[in-house]
């Protein structure tokens, strides 16, 4: 089988789990679709032309499927993910050669769908939001998803009830739900036993996590992370994506208390204008965000922030945009993603009057990205000359080199022996390149998290 994955980290996790689900049926991952007897296209609906992109990829896969059929080989073609959820019927109408359409909440039923598709000879569609949680029915995760098997994603929460004006996620992923803490802890332990050293907890609103705890109570994300931090060998924890509204005091305190929790937080703000934040239904103002950043920095002084921004949301004026630039200058981001507003069918903002003209969106995006780029370059340049712990995850591009990540999620490469993959080592950063840092190994005996007294850099 061959899985093509688009979209967010949760789709990466889902693709790995779909592979796990199909393993007992004899399917094994292969690198290219032309040698696969099953191809899954795991799709994303978040922005522009998502559906067109799917149909154009399906056109390519159809050619492969037909060529294989001419040689007497069958190919099961499945479309999964958020476009499948939103436009399942349309996919079957426009691409009748697709065998299976399934949403993000039903992939534990894939084996049954494969069997039904084989029997019926017609297409199978399953875009329910079942009452049962798929996690209760999935086989145990086979292991990590990223190269080297050192860093892995783990979904703990899914769905969203926040209904931001611009966003399709509440419609494609369904209502918020959290996995029980024990199920998460068990999966994390298996990952660590398989060599994982860093886990990134995933959720559309990961800090809205409220899972059943083994003590009969409801656990917050902070409580869950405190328990995860007790797993020996789990050196690094991260979580994404969090919503500013759900940053509770206990979560801020976790940044102070847990050495395994990396000092880097992706905290989308979207806009720095109160008017826009309210139109977007974000549920907080620009100063709330500034104060939250202050609290985080008080708890963990070296914390670096990353964010998402949207320019050109309906109604955005020059003054609103200027307020966004102002917030960026005040906060200072180590990294960020920024997008032109893209109307999504069925969301409130799509039908709003005062849509912003495309050229104006382009102009604002350019100005915003120039400022963010400046901040990112300054942040990276600031690392040069410092000694930082790097978790090595994979061989580098040049022989003798390894690639890894700093605590602030910067890509770092350095000459190092392959035996260091899966371990943290101290690296002195020598150069800052466009999207990575290069450095020299200074020490190699660090294998666990760094306490606040140890993380001061040279
Ligand atoms: N749950 C996260 C966001 C998930 S979507 C949060 O609440 O912030 C990832 C990012 O895509 C969003 O933060 C937003 O910046 C962007 N995005 C979502 N819908 C969009 C749209 N219709 N147009 C442009 N960007 C969008
Ligand atoms: Fe979308 Fe808003 Fe939910 Fe994030 S919080 S997933 S942007 S609706
Ligand atoms: Fe895309 Fe769905 Fe993720 S729309 S961003 S794949 S939740």
PDB file of C-alpha atoms in Angstrom, residues 173-451:
ATOM      1  CA  UNK A 173     -13.136  16.810  12.278  1.00  0.00           C
ATOM      2  CA  UNK A 174     -16.285  17.041  14.363  1.00  0.00           C
ATOM      3  CA  UNK A 175     -16.796  17.933  18.005  1.00  0.00           C
ATOM      4  CA  UNK A 176     -13.989  18.129  20.527  1.00  0.00           C
ATOM      5  CA  UNK A 177     -13.097  14.880  22.210  1.00  0.00           C
ATOM      6  CA  UNK A 178     -10.160  13.674  24.278  1.00  0.00           C
ATOM      7  CA  UNK A 179      -8.604  10.251  24.636  1.00  0.00           C
ATOM      8  CA  UNK A 180      -8.437   8.723  28.105  1.00  0.00           C
ATOM      9  CA  UNK A 181      -5.112   9.454  29.798  1.00  0.00           C
ATOM     10  CA  UNK A 182      -4.254   5.769  30.253  1.00  0.00           C
ATOM     11  CA  UNK A 183      -4.604   5.090  26.554  1.00  0.00           C
ATOM     12  CA  UNK A 184      -2.261   7.991  25.775  1.00  0.00           C
ATOM     13  CA  UNK A 185       0.252   6.893  28.416  1.00  0.00           C
ATOM     14  CA  UNK A 186       0.258   3.329  27.109  1.00  0.00           C
ATOM     15  CA  UNK A 187       0.851   4.493  23.554  1.00  0.00           C
ATOM     16  CA  UNK A 188       3.635   6.809  24.695  1.00  0.00           C
ATOM     17  CA  UNK A 189       5.335   3.971  26.603  1.00  0.00           C
ATOM     18  CA  UNK A 190       5.209   1.750  23.526  1.00  0.00           C
ATOM     19  CA  UNK A 191       6.706   4.537  21.437  1.00  0.00           C
ATOM     20  CA  UNK A 192       9.544   5.045  23.905  1.00  0.00           C
ATOM     21  CA  UNK A 193      10.195   1.306  24.037  1.00  0.00           C
ATOM     22  CA  UNK A 194      10.475   1.476  20.238  1.00  0.00           C
ATOM     23  CA  UNK A 195      13.166   4.172  20.400  1.00  0.00           C
ATOM     24  CA  UNK A 196      11.150   7.395  20.424  1.00  0.00           C
ATOM     25  CA  UNK A 197      12.763  10.142  22.514  1.00  0.00           C
ATOM     26  CA  UNK A 198      10.512  13.069  21.681  1.00  0.00           C
ATOM     27  CA  UNK A 199       6.724  13.097  21.537  1.00  0.00           C
ATOM     28  CA  UNK A 200       4.600  15.900  20.165  1.00  0.00           C
ATOM     29  CA  UNK A 201       1.082  15.677  21.517  1.00  0.00           C
ATOM     30  CA  UNK A 202      -1.436  16.594  18.857  1.00  0.00           C
ATOM     31  CA  UNK A 203      -4.900  18.060  18.874  1.00  0.00           C
ATOM     32  CA  UNK A 204      -6.799  20.639  16.860  1.00  0.00           C
ATOM     33  CA  UNK A 205      -7.102  22.317  20.243  1.00  0.00           C
ATOM     34  CA  UNK A 206      -4.641  20.265  22.156  1.00  0.00           C
ATOM     35  CA  UNK A 207      -4.767  22.403  25.290  1.00  0.00           C
ATOM     36  CA  UNK A 208      -8.524  21.902  25.515  1.00  0.00           C
ATOM     37  CA  UNK A 209      -7.589  18.308  26.410  1.00  0.00           C
ATOM     38  CA  UNK A 210      -9.817  16.936  29.165  1.00  0.00           C
ATOM     39  CA  UNK A 211      -9.388  13.183  29.212  1.00  0.00           C
ATOM     40  CA  UNK A 212     -10.595  10.650  31.754  1.00  0.00           C
ATOM     41  CA  UNK A 213      -7.831  10.102  34.277  1.00  0.00           C
ATOM     42  CA  UNK A 214      -7.046   6.790  35.989  1.00  0.00           C
ATOM     43  CA  UNK A 215      -7.996   8.432  39.294  1.00  0.00           C
ATOM     44  CA  UNK A 216     -11.591   8.874  38.140  1.00  0.00           C
ATOM     45  CA  UNK A 217     -11.125  12.599  37.596  1.00  0.00           C
ATOM     46  CA  UNK A 218     -10.719  14.605  34.425  1.00  0.00           C
ATOM     47  CA  UNK A 219      -7.135  15.353  33.461  1.00  0.00           C
ATOM     48  CA  UNK A 220      -5.957  18.545  31.818  1.00  0.00           C
ATOM     49  CA  UNK A 221      -3.127  18.634  29.307  1.00  0.00           C
ATOM     50  CA  UNK A 222      -0.797  19.754  32.107  1.00  0.00           C
ATOM     51  CA  UNK A 223      -1.750  16.733  34.224  1.00  0.00           C
ATOM     52  CA  UNK A 224      -1.239  14.442  31.254  1.00  0.00           C
ATOM     53  CA  UNK A 225       2.196  15.904  30.569  1.00  0.00           C
ATOM     54  CA  UNK A 226       3.228  15.577  34.200  1.00  0.00           C
ATOM     55  CA  UNK A 227       2.499  11.855  33.934  1.00  0.00           C
ATOM     56  CA  UNK A 228       4.258  11.572  30.573  1.00  0.00           C
ATOM     57  CA  UNK A 229       7.319  13.284  32.017  1.00  0.00           C
ATOM     58  CA  UNK A 230       7.693  10.322  34.392  1.00  0.00           C
ATOM     59  CA  UNK A 231       8.301   7.888  31.534  1.00  0.00           C
ATOM     60  CA  UNK A 232      12.027   7.081  31.592  1.00  0.00           C
ATOM     61  CA  UNK A 233      13.670   7.713  28.220  1.00  0.00           C
ATOM     62  CA  UNK A 234      11.108  10.245  27.075  1.00  0.00           C
ATOM     63  CA  UNK A 235      13.446  13.225  26.843  1.00  0.00           C
ATOM     64  CA  UNK A 236      11.340  15.800  25.105  1.00  0.00           C
ATOM     65  CA  UNK A 237       7.698  16.789  25.067  1.00  0.00           C
ATOM     66  CA  UNK A 238       5.921  19.246  22.821  1.00  0.00           C
ATOM     67  CA  UNK A 239       2.283  19.931  22.064  1.00  0.00           C
ATOM     68  CA  UNK A 240       0.436  21.533  19.184  1.00  0.00           C
ATOM     69  CA  UNK A 241      -1.837  23.293  18.258  1.00  0.00           C
ATOM     70  CA  UNK A 242      -2.910  25.254  21.268  1.00  0.00           C
ATOM     71  CA  UNK A 243      -5.517  27.981  21.489  1.00  0.00           C
ATOM     72  CA  UNK A 244      -4.786  31.126  23.520  1.00  0.00           C
ATOM     73  CA  UNK A 245      -8.146  30.760  25.256  1.00  0.00           C
ATOM     74  CA  UNK A 246      -7.236  27.410  26.779  1.00  0.00           C
ATOM     75  CA  UNK A 247      -3.832  28.269  28.265  1.00  0.00           C
ATOM     76  CA  UNK A 248      -4.685  27.529  31.888  1.00  0.00           C
ATOM     77  CA  UNK A 249      -2.463  28.386  34.845  1.00  0.00           C
ATOM     78  CA  UNK A 250      -1.493  24.749  35.293  1.00  0.00           C
ATOM     79  CA  UNK A 251      -0.280  24.583  31.698  1.00  0.00           C
ATOM     80  CA  UNK A 252       1.794  27.724  32.112  1.00  0.00           C
ATOM     81  CA  UNK A 253       3.195  26.205  35.319  1.00  0.00           C
ATOM     82  CA  UNK A 254       4.078  23.017  33.430  1.00  0.00           C
ATOM     83  CA  UNK A 255       6.400  25.136  31.281  1.00  0.00           C
ATOM     84  CA  UNK A 256       8.135  26.203  34.480  1.00  0.00           C
ATOM     85  CA  UNK A 257       8.235  22.780  36.116  1.00  0.00           C
ATOM     86  CA  UNK A 258       8.798  20.173  33.434  1.00  0.00           C
ATOM     87  CA  UNK A 259      12.326  20.084  32.047  1.00  0.00           C
ATOM     88  CA  UNK A 260      11.149  17.716  29.304  1.00  0.00           C
ATOM     89  CA  UNK A 261       8.666  20.276  28.023  1.00  0.00           C
ATOM     90  CA  UNK A 262      10.560  22.144  25.318  1.00  0.00           C
ATOM     91  CA  UNK A 263      10.668  25.956  25.484  1.00  0.00           C
ATOM     92  CA  UNK A 264       8.888  26.453  22.195  1.00  0.00           C
ATOM     93  CA  UNK A 265       5.185  27.029  21.753  1.00  0.00           C
ATOM     94  CA  UNK A 266       3.060  27.353  18.635  1.00  0.00           C
ATOM     95  CA  UNK A 267       0.279  29.661  19.737  1.00  0.00           C
ATOM     96  CA  UNK A 268      -1.804  30.948  16.817  1.00  0.00           C
ATOM     97  CA  UNK A 269      -3.176  34.457  17.201  1.00  0.00           C
ATOM     98  CA  UNK A 270      -4.343  35.129  13.609  1.00  0.00           C
ATOM     99  CA  UNK A 271      -4.592  38.918  14.019  1.00  0.00           C
ATOM    100  CA  UNK A 272      -3.505  41.733  16.319  1.00  0.00           C
ATOM    101  CA  UNK A 273      -6.707  43.730  15.874  1.00  0.00           C
ATOM    102  CA  UNK A 274      -9.450  43.427  18.476  1.00  0.00           C
ATOM    103  CA  UNK A 275     -12.067  44.118  15.806  1.00  0.00           C
ATOM    104  CA  UNK A 276     -10.776  41.270  13.653  1.00  0.00           C
ATOM    105  CA  UNK A 277     -10.299  38.893  16.586  1.00  0.00           C
ATOM    106  CA  UNK A 278     -13.918  39.465  17.468  1.00  0.00           C
ATOM    107  CA  UNK A 279     -15.090  39.056  13.845  1.00  0.00           C
ATOM    108  CA  UNK A 280     -13.080  35.833  13.740  1.00  0.00           C
ATOM    109  CA  UNK A 281     -14.808  34.639  16.920  1.00  0.00           C
ATOM    110  CA  UNK A 282     -11.466  33.930  18.576  1.00  0.00           C
ATOM    111  CA  UNK A 283     -12.775  34.756  22.037  1.00  0.00           C
ATOM    112  CA  UNK A 284      -9.870  36.961  23.196  1.00  0.00           C
ATOM    113  CA  UNK A 285      -8.335  40.339  22.435  1.00  0.00           C
ATOM    114  CA  UNK A 286      -4.847  41.374  21.364  1.00  0.00           C
ATOM    115  CA  UNK A 287      -3.837  42.464  24.868  1.00  0.00           C
ATOM    116  CA  UNK A 288      -5.024  39.144  26.307  1.00  0.00           C
ATOM    117  CA  UNK A 289      -2.506  37.518  23.992  1.00  0.00           C
ATOM    118  CA  UNK A 290       0.262  39.927  25.041  1.00  0.00           C
ATOM    119  CA  UNK A 291      -0.451  39.199  28.709  1.00  0.00           C
ATOM    120  CA  UNK A 292      -0.463  35.474  28.070  1.00  0.00           C
ATOM    121  CA  UNK A 293       2.958  35.713  26.430  1.00  0.00           C
ATOM    122  CA  UNK A 294       4.177  37.640  29.481  1.00  0.00           C
ATOM    123  CA  UNK A 295       2.910  34.861  31.781  1.00  0.00           C
ATOM    124  CA  UNK A 296       4.631  32.223  29.676  1.00  0.00           C
ATOM    125  CA  UNK A 297       7.893  34.158  29.644  1.00  0.00           C
ATOM    126  CA  UNK A 298       7.713  34.673  33.372  1.00  0.00           C
ATOM    127  CA  UNK A 299       7.314  30.904  33.806  1.00  0.00           C
ATOM    128  CA  UNK A 300       9.973  29.962  31.285  1.00  0.00           C
ATOM    129  CA  UNK A 301      12.188  32.885  30.310  1.00  0.00           C
ATOM    130  CA  UNK A 302      13.745  31.204  27.275  1.00  0.00           C
ATOM    131  CA  UNK A 303      10.429  30.195  25.709  1.00  0.00           C
ATOM    132  CA  UNK A 304      10.179  31.026  22.002  1.00  0.00           C
ATOM    133  CA  UNK A 305       6.883  31.571  20.266  1.00  0.00           C
ATOM    134  CA  UNK A 306       5.515  30.668  16.916  1.00  0.00           C
ATOM    135  CA  UNK A 307       2.140  31.619  15.498  1.00  0.00           C
ATOM    136  CA  UNK A 308      -0.328  31.591  12.605  1.00  0.00           C
ATOM    137  CA  UNK A 309      -1.628  34.736  10.943  1.00  0.00           C
ATOM    138  CA  UNK A 310      -4.409  35.397   8.470  1.00  0.00           C
ATOM    139  CA  UNK A 311      -4.387  38.560   6.370  1.00  0.00           C
ATOM    140  CA  UNK A 312      -7.433  39.823   4.520  1.00  0.00           C
ATOM    141  CA  UNK A 313     -10.177  38.318   6.652  1.00  0.00           C
ATOM    142  CA  UNK A 314     -13.464  39.991   5.581  1.00  0.00           C
ATOM    143  CA  UNK A 315     -13.648  43.513   6.966  1.00  0.00           C
ATOM    144  CA  UNK A 316      -9.900  43.893   7.613  1.00  0.00           C
ATOM    145  CA  UNK A 317      -8.853  47.542   7.192  1.00  0.00           C
ATOM    146  CA  UNK A 318      -5.396  49.089   6.949  1.00  0.00           C
ATOM    147  CA  UNK A 319      -5.662  49.977  10.636  1.00  0.00           C
ATOM    148  CA  UNK A 320      -6.511  46.366  11.559  1.00  0.00           C
ATOM    149  CA  UNK A 321      -3.545  45.158   9.587  1.00  0.00           C
ATOM    150  CA  UNK A 322      -1.287  47.739  11.222  1.00  0.00           C
ATOM    151  CA  UNK A 323      -2.438  46.403  14.595  1.00  0.00           C
ATOM    152  CA  UNK A 324      -1.299  42.928  13.556  1.00  0.00           C
ATOM    153  CA  UNK A 325       2.150  44.256  12.660  1.00  0.00           C
ATOM    154  CA  UNK A 326       2.175  46.037  16.016  1.00  0.00           C
ATOM    155  CA  UNK A 327       1.441  42.845  17.913  1.00  0.00           C
ATOM    156  CA  UNK A 328       4.178  41.006  16.015  1.00  0.00           C
ATOM    157  CA  UNK A 329       6.685  43.736  16.937  1.00  0.00           C
ATOM    158  CA  UNK A 330       5.606  43.618  20.579  1.00  0.00           C
ATOM    159  CA  UNK A 331       5.776  39.858  20.959  1.00  0.00           C
ATOM    160  CA  UNK A 332       8.678  38.857  18.715  1.00  0.00           C
ATOM    161  CA  UNK A 333       8.206  35.467  17.054  1.00  0.00           C
ATOM    162  CA  UNK A 334      10.856  32.845  16.435  1.00  0.00           C
ATOM    163  CA  UNK A 335       8.835  31.419  13.597  1.00  0.00           C
ATOM    164  CA  UNK A 336       5.393  31.791  12.028  1.00  0.00           C
ATOM    165  CA  UNK A 337       3.001  30.696   9.326  1.00  0.00           C
ATOM    166  CA  UNK A 338       0.953  33.292   7.517  1.00  0.00           C
ATOM    167  CA  UNK A 339      -1.853  32.929   5.033  1.00  0.00           C
ATOM    168  CA  UNK A 340      -4.136  34.968   2.847  1.00  0.00           C
ATOM    169  CA  UNK A 341      -7.703  34.523   3.959  1.00  0.00           C
ATOM    170  CA  UNK A 342      -9.334  31.900   1.785  1.00  0.00           C
ATOM    171  CA  UNK A 343     -13.129  31.572   1.852  1.00  0.00           C
ATOM    172  CA  UNK A 344     -14.187  28.059   2.848  1.00  0.00           C
ATOM    173  CA  UNK A 345     -17.606  26.836   1.756  1.00  0.00           C
ATOM    174  CA  UNK A 346     -20.076  26.658   4.625  1.00  0.00           C
ATOM    175  CA  UNK A 347     -18.116  28.870   7.055  1.00  0.00           C
ATOM    176  CA  UNK A 348     -19.600  32.189   8.274  1.00  0.00           C
ATOM    177  CA  UNK A 349     -16.823  34.425   6.916  1.00  0.00           C
ATOM    178  CA  UNK A 350     -17.158  33.029   3.400  1.00  0.00           C
ATOM    179  CA  UNK A 351     -20.520  34.746   2.984  1.00  0.00           C
ATOM    180  CA  UNK A 352     -19.589  37.929   4.833  1.00  0.00           C
ATOM    181  CA  UNK A 353     -19.713  41.243   2.997  1.00  0.00           C
ATOM    182  CA  UNK A 354     -16.519  43.319   2.747  1.00  0.00           C
ATOM    183  CA  UNK A 355     -14.302  40.588   1.303  1.00  0.00           C
ATOM    184  CA  UNK A 356     -10.808  41.999   0.880  1.00  0.00           C
ATOM    185  CA  UNK A 357      -9.494  42.304  -2.674  1.00  0.00           C
ATOM    186  CA  UNK A 358      -6.864  39.764  -3.676  1.00  0.00           C
ATOM    187  CA  UNK A 359      -4.097  42.299  -4.568  1.00  0.00           C
ATOM    188  CA  UNK A 360      -4.500  43.931  -1.158  1.00  0.00           C
ATOM    189  CA  UNK A 361      -4.207  40.538   0.530  1.00  0.00           C
ATOM    190  CA  UNK A 362      -1.018  39.930  -1.461  1.00  0.00           C
ATOM    191  CA  UNK A 363       0.412  43.254  -0.408  1.00  0.00           C
ATOM    192  CA  UNK A 364      -0.360  42.674   3.277  1.00  0.00           C
ATOM    193  CA  UNK A 365       0.971  39.143   3.196  1.00  0.00           C
ATOM    194  CA  UNK A 366       4.258  40.357   1.763  1.00  0.00           C
ATOM    195  CA  UNK A 367       4.661  43.042   4.413  1.00  0.00           C
ATOM    196  CA  UNK A 368       3.742  40.605   7.180  1.00  0.00           C
ATOM    197  CA  UNK A 369       6.113  37.926   5.938  1.00  0.00           C
ATOM    198  CA  UNK A 370       8.971  40.403   5.603  1.00  0.00           C
ATOM    199  CA  UNK A 371       8.608  41.342   9.262  1.00  0.00           C
ATOM    200  CA  UNK A 372       8.259  37.730  10.399  1.00  0.00           C
ATOM    201  CA  UNK A 373      11.277  36.715   8.317  1.00  0.00           C
ATOM    202  CA  UNK A 374      13.310  39.470   9.970  1.00  0.00           C
ATOM    203  CA  UNK A 375      12.305  38.205  13.411  1.00  0.00           C
ATOM    204  CA  UNK A 376      13.051  34.591  12.520  1.00  0.00           C
ATOM    205  CA  UNK A 377      16.489  35.495  11.131  1.00  0.00           C
ATOM    206  CA  UNK A 378      17.257  37.527  14.242  1.00  0.00           C
ATOM    207  CA  UNK A 379      16.167  34.658  16.485  1.00  0.00           C
ATOM    208  CA  UNK A 380      18.337  32.172  14.612  1.00  0.00           C
ATOM    209  CA  UNK A 381      21.315  34.545  14.459  1.00  0.00           C
ATOM    210  CA  UNK A 382      21.031  34.934  18.205  1.00  0.00           C
ATOM    211  CA  UNK A 383      21.712  31.214  18.620  1.00  0.00           C
ATOM    212  CA  UNK A 384      25.092  31.493  16.893  1.00  0.00           C
ATOM    213  CA  UNK A 385      27.920  31.119  19.376  1.00  0.00           C
ATOM    214  CA  UNK A 386      25.689  29.431  21.957  1.00  0.00           C
ATOM    215  CA  UNK A 387      25.880  25.835  23.066  1.00  0.00           C
ATOM    216  CA  UNK A 388      22.542  24.084  22.867  1.00  0.00           C
ATOM    217  CA  UNK A 389      21.245  20.558  23.359  1.00  0.00           C
ATOM    218  CA  UNK A 390      20.366  18.933  20.043  1.00  0.00           C
ATOM    219  CA  UNK A 391      18.301  15.776  19.732  1.00  0.00           C
ATOM    220  CA  UNK A 392      19.722  13.963  16.721  1.00  0.00           C
ATOM    221  CA  UNK A 393      17.026  12.335  14.637  1.00  0.00           C
ATOM    222  CA  UNK A 394      18.465  11.404  11.240  1.00  0.00           C
ATOM    223  CA  UNK A 395      21.556  11.193   9.036  1.00  0.00           C
ATOM    224  CA  UNK A 396      22.448  14.560   7.509  1.00  0.00           C
ATOM    225  CA  UNK A 397      22.735  15.314   3.821  1.00  0.00           C
ATOM    226  CA  UNK A 398      26.520  15.061   3.820  1.00  0.00           C
ATOM    227  CA  UNK A 399      28.326  11.883   4.921  1.00  0.00           C
ATOM    228  CA  UNK A 400      29.410  12.005   8.551  1.00  0.00           C
ATOM    229  CA  UNK A 401      26.721  14.531   9.374  1.00  0.00           C
ATOM    230  CA  UNK A 402      23.602  14.166  11.500  1.00  0.00           C
ATOM    231  CA  UNK A 403      20.459  16.260  11.585  1.00  0.00           C
ATOM    232  CA  UNK A 404      18.448  17.102  14.651  1.00  0.00           C
ATOM    233  CA  UNK A 405      16.489  19.773  16.465  1.00  0.00           C
ATOM    234  CA  UNK A 406      17.311  22.390  19.043  1.00  0.00           C
ATOM    235  CA  UNK A 407      14.876  22.881  21.957  1.00  0.00           C
ATOM    236  CA  UNK A 408      13.395  25.731  19.895  1.00  0.00           C
ATOM    237  CA  UNK A 409      12.599  23.396  17.018  1.00  0.00           C
ATOM    238  CA  UNK A 410      15.382  24.770  14.836  1.00  0.00           C
ATOM    239  CA  UNK A 411      16.848  22.256  12.415  1.00  0.00           C
ATOM    240  CA  UNK A 412      20.521  21.747  13.301  1.00  0.00           C
ATOM    241  CA  UNK A 413      23.187  19.741  11.548  1.00  0.00           C
ATOM    242  CA  UNK A 414      26.620  18.833  12.778  1.00  0.00           C
ATOM    243  CA  UNK A 415      29.344  16.285  12.129  1.00  0.00           C
ATOM    244  CA  UNK A 416      28.558  13.477  14.540  1.00  0.00           C
ATOM    245  CA  UNK A 417      28.730   9.676  14.718  1.00  0.00           C
ATOM    246  CA  UNK A 418      25.577   7.794  13.722  1.00  0.00           C
ATOM    247  CA  UNK A 419      25.483   6.297  17.223  1.00  0.00           C
ATOM    248  CA  UNK A 420      24.182   9.659  18.422  1.00  0.00           C
ATOM    249  CA  UNK A 421      20.880   9.262  16.586  1.00  0.00           C
ATOM    250  CA  UNK A 422      18.237   9.142  19.277  1.00  0.00           C
ATOM    251  CA  UNK A 423      20.360  11.030  21.785  1.00  0.00           C
ATOM    252  CA  UNK A 424      20.756  14.597  22.879  1.00  0.00           C
ATOM    253  CA  UNK A 425      24.203  16.130  22.664  1.00  0.00           C
ATOM    254  CA  UNK A 426      25.571  19.606  23.194  1.00  0.00           C
ATOM    255  CA  UNK A 427      26.339  21.478  19.994  1.00  0.00           C
ATOM    256  CA  UNK A 428      27.949  24.859  19.623  1.00  0.00           C
ATOM    257  CA  UNK A 429      26.088  26.723  16.890  1.00  0.00           C
ATOM    258  CA  UNK A 430      28.463  28.195  14.326  1.00  0.00           C
ATOM    259  CA  UNK A 431      26.273  29.387  11.463  1.00  0.00           C
ATOM    260  CA  UNK A 432      22.720  30.390  10.833  1.00  0.00           C
ATOM    261  CA  UNK A 433      21.487  29.444   7.344  1.00  0.00           C
ATOM    262  CA  UNK A 434      18.070  30.286   5.849  1.00  0.00           C
ATOM    263  CA  UNK A 435      16.157  27.437   7.423  1.00  0.00           C
ATOM    264  CA  UNK A 436      18.664  25.653   9.586  1.00  0.00           C
ATOM    265  CA  UNK A 437      21.679  26.011  11.830  1.00  0.00           C
ATOM    266  CA  UNK A 438      25.018  24.301  11.591  1.00  0.00           C
ATOM    267  CA  UNK A 439      27.232  23.564  14.520  1.00  0.00           C
ATOM    268  CA  UNK A 440      29.979  21.522  16.124  1.00  0.00           C
ATOM    269  CA  UNK A 441      29.552  18.764  18.639  1.00  0.00           C
ATOM    270  CA  UNK A 442      30.981  19.628  22.042  1.00  0.00           C
ATOM    271  CA  UNK A 443      29.733  16.903  24.289  1.00  0.00           C
ATOM    272  CA  UNK A 444      27.685  13.774  23.862  1.00  0.00           C
ATOM    273  CA  UNK A 445      26.560  12.495  27.209  1.00  0.00           C
ATOM    274  CA  UNK A 446      23.222  14.214  27.617  1.00  0.00           C
ATOM    275  CA  UNK A 447      20.272  11.913  27.341  1.00  0.00           C
ATOM    276  CA  UNK A 448      17.583  13.493  29.409  1.00  0.00           C
ATOM    277  CA  UNK A 449      15.731  16.768  29.747  1.00  0.00           C
ATOM    278  CA  UNK A 450      17.391  19.946  30.818  1.00  0.00           C
ATOM    279  CA  UNK A 451      16.537  21.578  34.111  1.00  0.00           C
TER     280      UNK A 451
END
